[in-house]
Amino acid sequence: MCSASTIRALIGAAAVCAALTLTGCKDKSGSSASRPKEIVIGEYASLTGTTATFGTSTHRGVQMAIDAANAEGGINGIKLKLLTEDDASKPDVARTVVTKLIAQYKAVAILGEVASTRSLAAAPVCQQNQVPMITPSSTNPEVTKKGDYIFRVCFTDDFQAAVMAHFAHDQGYKRVAVFTDMKNDYSVAFAQHFAEEYKRLGGVIAAEQVYQEGDTDFKAQLTYLKAANPDAVLVPGYYSEVGTIARQAREIGLSVPLMGGDGWDSPRLIPGAGGANGALEGCYFSNHYFATELKEKVTQDFLKAYQAKYNVSPDALAALGYDAARILIDALNRCTKYDGPSIRDALTKTRDFAGVTGKITLDSNRNARKAALILQIKGDKFAVYKSYTPEQIGQ
Ligand code: PHE
């Protein structure tokens, strides 16, 4: 593990390199900056740790996109080299590995992370070094506000949480209790944006409680929430705790529907809740994409290729990882120089890109505007229940 001073030194070194690249100097390999031997792309991902399925799925999607681009000859004949670092699902490690990818491996662009807390930790490193970062799936509004080098290809939580508020309202829920992971930036923002919109629609927040990642006993908080007699409970957390929360809710007799967001999307979600027809049966969560929903050729081709390679259907993380990498490749194809500022400028011009998760336009705040799906848990599967566009909820 690097010390803080080593990290500072590395950041400084990377900044000098970026400046040299800008002036068109030769790099160590002797090739000119505008025509390098290869283009190094860095990826940081939770391949291990509490949310390992997030990083694993995303990485698979990213790798597929990079392999496909290389099979077609790379960028202008230059091969892409993907270097992936595991951040063990930890924000401090995320920061360290991103520093390493930029300073040591000279990555000219960074893909990652899924979790907003980790993207928020590493984005300043990318920004300071003028290396564009594209998060496939971090939805906290603050992520892209870290600077003009930080992009995302997904919607934000002020939209996603508002969708869940409209959904709750449309379902006829008059009182919703909220159970938040207090150390998770995604969870906190989700809860806050949900409450704002739900109250505006006339709903009542029946009660609020918090937990922390890694907790295993949620019964005290759930008992408190039950006493408020809610029609539903919003749990905007990650799959790692949601299954246990659902089981314990049922054990203490809290039987109303649970609702969540994209953080529920994992092949581990239903097993964690006791399997098919278990504690999450009939519950709802918002998500970015559903494998069979989009009929476009690019989505169908991706589905087939992913299924053939990994023998599972791609979740939203895999699809967004693929889209993030393809948006970067598309920008690189429009570049004449492969340095951070040139790639950043090309990324800002992304319009109507045919992603597997839908059409992607990067707006002036470097965010994407897309519809959200509401999925329902049925047996051992997720099923599309409903969808909302930004226009439908007045955004
Ligand atoms: N949106 C979540 C966050 O910002 C991450 C996530 C995205 C998780 C998609 C699962 C699926 O933290």
CSV table of C-alpha atoms and ligand atoms in Angstrom, one decimal:
chain,number,residue,atom,x,y,z
A,1,MET,CA,0.0,0.0,0.0
A,2,CYS,CA,1.3,3.5,-0.9
A,3,SER,CA,1.8,6.1,1.8
A,4,ALA,CA,0.0,9.5,1.4
A,5,SER,CA,3.3,11.2,0.5
A,6,THR,CA,4.1,8.6,-2.2
A,7,ILE,CA,0.6,9.1,-3.6
A,8,ARG,CA,1.2,12.9,-3.7
A,9,ALA,CA,4.5,12.4,-5.4
A,10,LEU,CA,2.9,10.1,-8.0
A,11,ILE,CA,0.1,12.6,-8.6
A,12,GLY,CA,2.7,15.2,-9.2
A,13,ALA,CA,4.7,13.0,-11.6
A,14,ALA,CA,1.6,12.2,-13.5
A,15,ALA,CA,0.8,15.9,-13.9
A,16,VAL,CA,4.2,16.5,-15.4
A,17,CYS,CA,3.8,13.6,-17.8
A,18,ALA,CA,0.4,15.0,-18.9
A,19,ALA,CA,2.0,18.4,-19.5
A,20,LEU,CA,4.8,16.8,-21.6
A,21,THR,CA,2.2,14.9,-23.6
A,22,LEU,CA,0.4,18.2,-24.3
A,23,THR,CA,3.5,19.7,-25.8
A,24,GLY,CA,3.9,16.6,-28.1
A,25,CYS,CA,7.1,15.4,-26.4
A,26,LYS,CA,8.3,11.9,-27.0
A,27,ASP,CA,7.4,9.5,-24.2
A,28,LYS,CA,9.8,6.9,-22.7
A,29,SER,CA,9.1,4.3,-25.4
A,30,GLY,CA,10.4,6.8,-27.9
A,31,SER,CA,7.1,7.1,-29.9
A,32,SER,CA,5.5,10.4,-30.3
A,33,ALA,CA,2.5,11.2,-28.1
A,34,SER,CA,0.2,11.6,-31.0
A,35,ARG,CA,1.0,8.2,-32.5
A,36,PRO,CA,1.8,5.9,-29.5
A,37,LYS,CA,2.5,2.2,-29.9
A,38,GLU,CA,-0.6,1.4,-27.8
A,39,ILE,CA,-3.3,3.3,-26.0
A,40,VAL,CA,-3.4,2.4,-22.3
A,41,ILE,CA,-6.9,2.4,-20.7
A,42,GLY,CA,-7.1,2.0,-17.0
A,43,GLU,CA,-10.0,0.4,-15.2
A,44,TYR,CA,-10.7,0.2,-11.5
A,45,ALA,CA,-13.3,-2.2,-10.3
A,46,SER,CA,-14.5,-4.1,-7.2
A,47,LEU,CA,-13.4,-7.5,-8.3
A,48,THR,CA,-13.3,-8.7,-4.7
A,49,GLY,CA,-14.8,-7.5,-1.4
A,50,THR,CA,-18.4,-6.6,-0.4
A,51,THR,CA,-19.7,-5.8,-3.9
A,52,ALA,CA,-17.6,-8.2,-6.0
A,53,THR,CA,-20.4,-8.9,-8.5
A,54,PHE,CA,-20.6,-5.2,-9.4
A,55,GLY,CA,-16.9,-5.1,-10.5
A,56,THR,CA,-16.9,-8.6,-12.1
A,57,SER,CA,-19.9,-7.9,-14.3
A,58,THR,CA,-18.6,-4.4,-15.3
A,59,HIS,CA,-15.2,-5.7,-16.1
A,60,ARG,CA,-16.6,-8.4,-18.4
A,61,GLY,CA,-18.6,-5.8,-20.3
A,62,VAL,CA,-15.5,-3.5,-20.6
A,63,GLN,CA,-13.3,-6.3,-21.7
A,64,MET,CA,-15.7,-7.4,-24.4
A,65,ALA,CA,-15.8,-3.9,-25.8
A,66,ILE,CA,-12.0,-3.5,-25.8
A,67,ASP,CA,-11.5,-7.0,-27.4
A,68,ALA,CA,-14.0,-6.2,-30.1
A,69,ALA,CA,-12.3,-2.9,-30.9
A,70,ASN,CA,-8.9,-4.5,-31.1
A,71,ALA,CA,-10.3,-7.3,-33.3
A,72,GLU,CA,-11.3,-4.6,-35.7
A,73,GLY,CA,-7.8,-3.1,-35.8
A,74,GLY,CA,-7.9,-0.9,-32.7
A,75,ILE,CA,-7.9,2.9,-33.0
A,76,ASN,CA,-6.5,4.1,-36.3
A,77,GLY,CA,-4.4,0.9,-36.3
A,78,ILE,CA,-3.2,1.4,-32.7
A,79,LYS,CA,-4.1,-1.4,-30.3
A,80,LEU,CA,-5.9,-0.7,-27.0
A,81,LYS,CA,-4.3,-2.0,-23.8
A,82,LEU,CA,-6.8,-2.5,-20.9
A,83,LEU,CA,-5.2,-2.5,-17.4
A,84,THR,CA,-7.6,-3.5,-14.7
A,85,GLU,CA,-7.0,-2.9,-11.0
A,86,ASP,CA,-9.0,-4.4,-8.2
A,87,ASP,CA,-10.0,-1.9,-5.5
A,88,ALA,CA,-11.4,-4.6,-3.2
A,89,SER,CA,-14.7,-2.6,-2.8
A,90,LYS,CA,-12.8,0.1,-0.8
A,91,PRO,CA,-12.7,3.9,-1.5
A,92,ASP,CA,-9.1,4.4,-0.3
A,93,VAL,CA,-7.9,1.5,-2.4
A,94,ALA,CA,-9.8,3.0,-5.4
A,95,ARG,CA,-7.9,6.2,-5.0
A,96,THR,CA,-4.5,4.4,-4.7
A,97,VAL,CA,-5.0,2.2,-7.7
A,98,VAL,CA,-6.3,5.0,-9.9
A,99,THR,CA,-3.2,7.0,-9.0
A,100,LYS,CA,-1.1,4.0,-10.0
A,101,LEU,CA,-2.9,3.6,-13.3
A,102,ILE,CA,-2.2,7.2,-14.2
A,103,ALA,CA,1.2,7.8,-12.8
A,104,GLN,CA,2.8,4.5,-13.3
A,105,TYR,CA,1.0,2.9,-16.2
A,106,LYS,CA,0.3,6.2,-18.0
A,107,ALA,CA,-3.4,5.4,-18.7
A,108,VAL,CA,-4.9,8.1,-20.9
A,109,ALA,CA,-8.5,7.4,-19.7
A,110,ILE,CA,-10.0,5.7,-16.8
A,111,LEU,CA,-13.1,3.5,-16.7
A,112,GLY,CA,-14.9,3.0,-13.3
A,113,GLU,CA,-16.2,2.7,-10.7
A,114,VAL,CA,-19.7,1.3,-10.0
A,115,ALA,CA,-20.2,2.5,-6.5
A,116,SER,CA,-20.6,6.3,-6.1
A,117,THR,CA,-18.5,6.4,-2.9
A,118,ARG,CA,-15.5,4.9,-4.8
A,119,SER,CA,-16.0,7.1,-7.9
A,120,LEU,CA,-16.1,10.2,-5.6
A,121,ALA,CA,-12.9,9.0,-4.0
A,122,ALA,CA,-11.0,8.6,-7.2
A,123,ALA,CA,-12.5,11.2,-9.5
A,124,PRO,CA,-10.3,14.1,-8.0
A,125,VAL,CA,-7.1,12.1,-9.0
A,126,CYS,CA,-8.3,11.9,-12.6
A,127,GLN,CA,-9.4,15.5,-12.6
A,128,GLN,CA,-6.0,16.8,-11.2
A,129,ASN,CA,-4.2,14.8,-13.8
A,130,GLN,CA,-6.5,15.8,-16.7
A,131,VAL,CA,-7.3,12.2,-17.4
A,132,PRO,CA,-10.9,11.6,-18.4
A,133,MET,CA,-12.8,9.2,-16.2
A,134,ILE,CA,-16.1,7.5,-17.3
A,135,THR,CA,-18.1,5.9,-14.6
A,136,PRO,CA,-20.5,3.3,-16.1
A,137,SER,CA,-23.0,3.3,-13.3
A,138,SER,CA,-22.3,5.7,-10.4
A,139,THR,CA,-25.5,7.6,-10.0
A,140,ASN,CA,-24.8,10.1,-7.2
A,141,PRO,CA,-25.2,13.6,-8.7
A,142,GLU,CA,-22.0,14.8,-7.1
A,143,VAL,CA,-19.7,12.4,-9.0
A,144,THR,CA,-19.6,14.4,-12.3
A,145,LYS,CA,-19.4,17.7,-10.4
A,146,LYS,CA,-15.9,16.7,-9.3
A,147,GLY,CA,-14.7,18.3,-12.5
A,148,ASP,CA,-14.9,18.6,-16.3
A,149,TYR,CA,-12.9,15.4,-16.9
A,150,ILE,CA,-15.5,13.2,-15.1
A,151,PHE,CA,-18.3,11.6,-17.2
A,152,ARG,CA,-21.0,9.0,-16.7
A,153,VAL,CA,-23.1,7.0,-19.2
A,154,CYS,CA,-26.0,6.4,-16.8
A,155,PHE,CA,-28.8,8.5,-15.2
A,156,THR,CA,-28.4,10.2,-11.8
A,157,ASP,CA,-30.1,9.6,-8.5
A,158,ASP,CA,-32.1,12.8,-8.6
A,159,PHE,CA,-33.9,11.1,-11.5
A,160,GLN,CA,-33.8,7.5,-10.3
A,161,ALA,CA,-35.0,8.3,-6.8
A,162,ALA,CA,-37.7,10.6,-8.2
A,163,VAL,CA,-38.8,7.7,-10.4
A,164,MET,CA,-39.2,5.5,-7.3
A,165,ALA,CA,-41.2,8.3,-5.6
A,166,HIS,CA,-43.6,8.4,-8.6
A,167,PHE,CA,-43.8,4.7,-8.7
A,168,ALA,CA,-44.7,4.5,-4.9
A,169,HIS,CA,-47.3,7.2,-5.5
A,170,ASP,CA,-48.7,5.4,-8.6
A,171,GLN,CA,-48.9,2.2,-6.6
A,172,GLY,CA,-51.1,4.0,-4.1
A,173,TYR,CA,-48.6,3.8,-1.2
A,174,LYS,CA,-49.5,6.7,1.1
A,175,ARG,CA,-46.8,6.1,3.7
A,176,VAL,CA,-43.3,4.9,2.9
A,177,ALA,CA,-40.5,4.2,5.5
A,178,VAL,CA,-36.9,4.7,4.5
A,179,PHE,CA,-33.9,2.5,5.6
A,180,THR,CA,-30.6,4.1,4.4
A,181,ASP,CA,-27.0,2.9,4.4
A,182,MET,CA,-25.6,6.0,6.1
A,183,LYS,CA,-22.0,5.6,4.9
A,184,ASN,CA,-22.9,5.0,1.3
A,185,ASP,CA,-23.1,8.2,-0.8
A,186,TYR,CA,-25.5,6.6,-3.3
A,187,SER,CA,-27.8,5.4,-0.6
A,188,VAL,CA,-27.9,8.8,1.3
A,189,ALA,CA,-28.6,10.8,-1.9
A,190,PHE,CA,-31.2,8.3,-3.1
A,191,ALA,CA,-33.1,8.5,0.2
A,192,GLN,CA,-33.0,12.3,0.2
A,193,HIS,CA,-34.1,12.7,-3.4
A,194,PHE,CA,-36.9,10.1,-2.9
A,195,ALA,CA,-38.2,11.9,0.2
A,196,GLU,CA,-38.3,15.3,-1.6
A,197,GLU,CA,-40.2,14.1,-4.6
A,198,TYR,CA,-42.5,11.7,-2.6
A,199,LYS,CA,-43.5,14.5,-0.2
A,200,ARG,CA,-44.1,16.8,-3.2
A,201,LEU,CA,-46.5,14.2,-4.6
A,202,GLY,CA,-48.4,14.1,-1.2
A,203,GLY,CA,-46.7,11.1,0.3
A,204,VAL,CA,-45.7,10.7,3.9
A,205,ILE,CA,-42.3,9.5,5.0
A,206,ALA,CA,-43.6,7.2,7.8
A,207,ALA,CA,-40.2,6.7,9.6
A,208,GLU,CA,-36.5,6.7,8.8
A,209,GLN,CA,-33.7,4.5,10.1
A,210,VAL,CA,-30.0,3.9,9.1
A,211,TYR,CA,-27.6,0.9,8.9
A,212,GLN,CA,-24.0,0.5,7.7
A,213,GLU,CA,-22.4,-1.8,5.2
A,214,GLY,CA,-21.3,-5.0,6.9
A,215,ASP,CA,-24.0,-4.9,9.6
A,216,THR,CA,-25.8,-8.2,10.0
A,217,ASP,CA,-28.5,-7.5,12.6
A,218,PHE,CA,-31.2,-5.1,11.4
A,219,LYS,CA,-34.0,-6.1,13.6
A,220,ALA,CA,-34.0,-3.1,16.0
A,221,GLN,CA,-34.3,-0.6,13.1
A,222,LEU,CA,-36.9,-2.8,11.3
A,223,THR,CA,-39.0,-3.1,14.4
A,224,TYR,CA,-39.0,0.7,14.7
A,225,LEU,CA,-40.0,1.0,11.0
A,226,LYS,CA,-42.8,-1.5,11.4
A,227,ALA,CA,-44.3,0.4,14.3
A,228,ALA,CA,-44.8,3.4,11.9
A,229,ASN,CA,-47.2,1.2,9.9
A,230,PRO,CA,-45.8,2.0,6.4
A,231,ASP,CA,-47.3,0.8,3.1
A,232,ALA,CA,-43.8,0.0,1.8
A,233,VAL,CA,-40.2,0.4,2.8
A,234,LEU,CA,-37.5,2.0,0.6
A,235,VAL,CA,-34.1,0.3,1.1
A,236,PRO,CA,-31.7,2.2,-1.3
A,237,GLY,CA,-28.7,0.0,-0.5
A,238,TYR,CA,-26.6,-2.7,-2.1
A,239,TYR,CA,-27.4,-6.3,-2.7
A,240,SER,CA,-24.8,-7.2,0.0
A,241,GLU,CA,-27.2,-6.2,2.8
A,242,VAL,CA,-30.6,-6.1,1.1
A,243,GLY,CA,-31.2,-9.8,1.2
A,244,THR,CA,-30.6,-10.1,5.0
A,245,ILE,CA,-32.7,-7.0,5.6
A,246,ALA,CA,-35.6,-8.5,3.7
A,247,ARG,CA,-35.3,-11.8,5.6
A,248,GLN,CA,-35.2,-10.1,9.0
A,249,ALA,CA,-38.1,-7.8,8.0
A,250,ARG,CA,-40.3,-10.8,7.3
A,251,GLU,CA,-39.1,-12.5,10.5
A,252,ILE,CA,-40.3,-9.6,12.6
A,253,GLY,CA,-43.6,-9.4,10.7
A,254,LEU,CA,-42.9,-6.5,8.5
A,255,SER,CA,-44.5,-7.9,5.4
A,256,VAL,CA,-45.1,-4.8,3.1
A,257,PRO,CA,-43.3,-4.5,-0.2
A,258,LEU,CA,-39.6,-3.4,-0.1
A,259,MET,CA,-38.4,-1.0,-2.8
A,260,GLY,CA,-34.9,-0.2,-4.0
A,261,GLY,CA,-32.7,1.1,-6.7
A,262,ASP,CA,-30.0,-0.1,-9.1
A,263,GLY,CA,-27.8,-1.2,-6.1
A,264,TRP,CA,-30.0,-4.3,-5.8
A,265,ASP,CA,-28.9,-5.6,-9.2
A,266,SER,CA,-26.9,-8.7,-8.6
A,267,PRO,CA,-27.1,-12.4,-9.2
A,268,ARG,CA,-26.5,-12.7,-5.4
A,269,LEU,CA,-29.7,-10.6,-4.5
A,270,ILE,CA,-32.3,-13.3,-4.6
A,271,PRO,CA,-30.1,-16.1,-3.0
A,272,GLY,CA,-29.3,-13.6,-0.2
A,273,ALA,CA,-33.0,-13.2,0.5
A,274,GLY,CA,-33.6,-16.9,0.9
A,275,GLY,CA,-33.9,-17.9,-2.8
A,276,ALA,CA,-36.9,-18.1,-5.1
A,277,ASN,CA,-40.2,-17.1,-3.5
A,278,GLY,CA,-38.2,-15.9,-0.5
A,279,ALA,CA,-38.2,-12.6,1.4
A,280,LEU,CA,-38.0,-10.4,-1.7
A,281,GLU,CA,-40.8,-12.0,-3.7
A,282,GLY,CA,-42.9,-9.4,-5.4
A,283,CYS,CA,-40.6,-6.5,-4.4
A,284,TYR,CA,-39.5,-3.7,-6.8
A,285,PHE,CA,-36.4,-1.9,-7.8
A,286,SER,CA,-35.4,0.7,-10.4
A,287,ASN,CA,-32.7,-0.2,-12.9
A,288,HIS,CA,-30.9,0.9,-16.1
A,289,TYR,CA,-31.6,-1.9,-18.4
A,290,PHE,CA,-33.1,-5.3,-18.7
A,291,ALA,CA,-31.5,-7.9,-21.0
A,292,THR,CA,-34.5,-8.7,-23.1
A,293,GLU,CA,-36.2,-5.3,-23.1
A,294,LEU,CA,-34.4,-3.4,-25.9
A,295,LYS,CA,-34.9,-4.9,-29.3
A,296,GLU,CA,-32.1,-2.9,-31.1
A,297,LYS,CA,-29.6,-5.0,-33.0
A,298,VAL,CA,-26.6,-3.7,-30.9
A,299,THR,CA,-28.4,-4.9,-27.7
A,300,GLN,CA,-29.3,-8.2,-29.1
A,301,ASP,CA,-25.8,-8.8,-30.5
A,302,PHE,CA,-24.3,-7.9,-27.1
A,303,LEU,CA,-26.7,-10.3,-25.3
A,304,LYS,CA,-25.8,-13.2,-27.6
A,305,ALA,CA,-22.0,-12.5,-27.4
A,306,TYR,CA,-22.0,-12.1,-23.6
A,307,GLN,CA,-24.2,-15.2,-23.1
A,308,ALA,CA,-21.9,-17.2,-25.3
A,309,LYS,CA,-18.7,-16.0,-23.5
A,310,TYR,CA,-19.8,-16.1,-19.9
A,311,ASN,CA,-22.8,-18.4,-19.9
A,312,VAL,CA,-25.0,-15.9,-18.0
A,313,SER,CA,-27.2,-13.1,-19.1
A,314,PRO,CA,-25.6,-9.7,-18.7
A,315,ASP,CA,-26.9,-7.6,-15.8
A,316,ALA,CA,-27.1,-3.8,-16.0
A,317,LEU,CA,-23.5,-3.5,-14.7
A,318,ALA,CA,-22.1,-5.6,-17.6
A,319,ALA,CA,-24.2,-3.6,-20.1
A,320,LEU,CA,-23.1,-0.2,-18.7
A,321,GLY,CA,-19.5,-1.3,-18.6
A,322,TYR,CA,-19.7,-2.2,-22.2
A,323,ASP,CA,-21.4,1.1,-23.1
A,324,ALA,CA,-18.8,3.1,-21.1
A,325,ALA,CA,-15.9,1.4,-22.9
A,326,ARG,CA,-17.6,1.8,-26.3
A,327,ILE,CA,-18.2,5.5,-25.7
A,328,LEU,CA,-14.6,5.9,-24.9
A,329,ILE,CA,-13.6,4.0,-28.1
A,330,ASP,CA,-15.9,6.1,-30.1
A,331,ALA,CA,-14.3,9.3,-28.7
A,332,LEU,CA,-10.8,7.9,-29.4
A,333,ASN,CA,-11.8,7.2,-33.0
A,334,ARG,CA,-12.6,10.9,-33.3
A,335,CYS,CA,-9.2,12.0,-31.8
A,336,THR,CA,-6.0,12.8,-33.6
A,337,LYS,CA,-4.0,13.0,-30.4
A,338,TYR,CA,-4.5,10.5,-27.5
A,339,ASP,CA,-3.9,12.7,-24.5
A,340,GLY,CA,-6.3,13.5,-21.7
A,341,PRO,CA,-7.5,16.9,-22.9
A,342,SER,CA,-8.0,15.7,-26.5
A,343,ILE,CA,-10.0,12.6,-25.3
A,344,ARG,CA,-12.0,14.8,-23.0
A,345,ASP,CA,-13.0,17.2,-25.8
A,346,ALA,CA,-14.0,14.3,-28.0
A,347,LEU,CA,-16.1,12.8,-25.2
A,348,THR,CA,-18.0,16.0,-24.7
A,349,LYS,CA,-19.2,15.7,-28.3
A,350,THR,CA,-20.9,12.3,-27.7
A,351,ARG,CA,-24.4,12.5,-29.2
A,352,ASP,CA,-27.1,9.8,-29.7
A,353,PHE,CA,-24.6,7.0,-29.3
A,354,ALA,CA,-26.3,3.7,-29.8
A,355,GLY,CA,-25.6,2.0,-26.5
A,356,VAL,CA,-26.9,-1.4,-25.4
A,357,THR,CA,-28.6,0.4,-22.5
A,358,GLY,CA,-30.2,2.9,-24.9
A,359,LYS,CA,-29.3,6.1,-26.8
A,360,ILE,CA,-26.6,8.0,-24.9
A,361,THR,CA,-26.0,11.8,-25.3
A,362,LEU,CA,-23.5,13.3,-22.8
A,363,ASP,CA,-25.0,16.6,-21.8
A,364,SER,CA,-23.1,19.8,-20.7
A,365,ASN,CA,-22.8,18.4,-17.2
A,366,ARG,CA,-21.3,15.2,-18.6
A,367,ASN,CA,-24.3,13.1,-17.5
A,368,ALA,CA,-26.6,10.9,-19.6
A,369,ARG,CA,-30.4,11.3,-19.8
A,370,LYS,CA,-32.1,7.9,-20.0
A,371,ALA,CA,-35.3,6.1,-19.0
A,372,ALA,CA,-35.5,3.9,-15.9
A,373,LEU,CA,-37.1,0.5,-15.6
A,374,ILE,CA,-38.9,-0.8,-12.6
A,375,LEU,CA,-38.1,-4.5,-12.1
A,376,GLN,CA,-40.2,-6.9,-10.0
A,377,ILE,CA,-38.7,-10.0,-8.3
A,378,LYS,CA,-40.6,-13.1,-9.4
A,379,GLY,CA,-39.4,-16.5,-8.3
A,380,ASP,CA,-35.7,-16.7,-9.1
A,381,LYS,CA,-35.9,-13.9,-11.7
A,382,PHE,CA,-36.4,-10.2,-12.3
A,383,ALA,CA,-39.2,-9.1,-14.6
A,384,VAL,CA,-39.9,-5.8,-16.2
A,385,TYR,CA,-42.9,-4.2,-14.4
A,386,LYS,CA,-43.0,-0.6,-15.7
A,387,SER,CA,-40.7,2.1,-17.1
A,388,TYR,CA,-40.5,5.9,-16.6
A,389,THR,CA,-38.9,8.4,-18.9
A,390,PRO,CA,-37.6,11.7,-17.6
A,391,GLU,CA,-40.5,13.5,-19.4
A,392,GLN,CA,-43.0,11.3,-17.7
A,393,ILE,CA,-41.9,12.5,-14.3
A,394,GLY,CA,-41.6,16.1,-15.4
A,395,GLN,CA,-37.7,16.2,-15.6
B,1,PHE,N1,-25.7,3.4,-8.8
B,1,PHE,C1,-25.0,2.8,-7.8
B,1,PHE,C2,-24.1,3.8,-7.1
B,1,PHE,O1,-23.9,4.9,-7.6
B,1,PHE,C3,-24.1,1.6,-8.3
B,1,PHE,C4,-24.8,0.6,-9.1
B,1,PHE,C5,-25.2,0.8,-10.4
B,1,PHE,C6,-25.1,-0.6,-8.6
B,1,PHE,C7,-25.9,-0.1,-11.2
B,1,PHE,C8,-25.8,-1.6,-9.3
B,1,PHE,C9,-26.2,-1.4,-10.6
B,1,PHE,O2,-23.5,3.6,-6.1
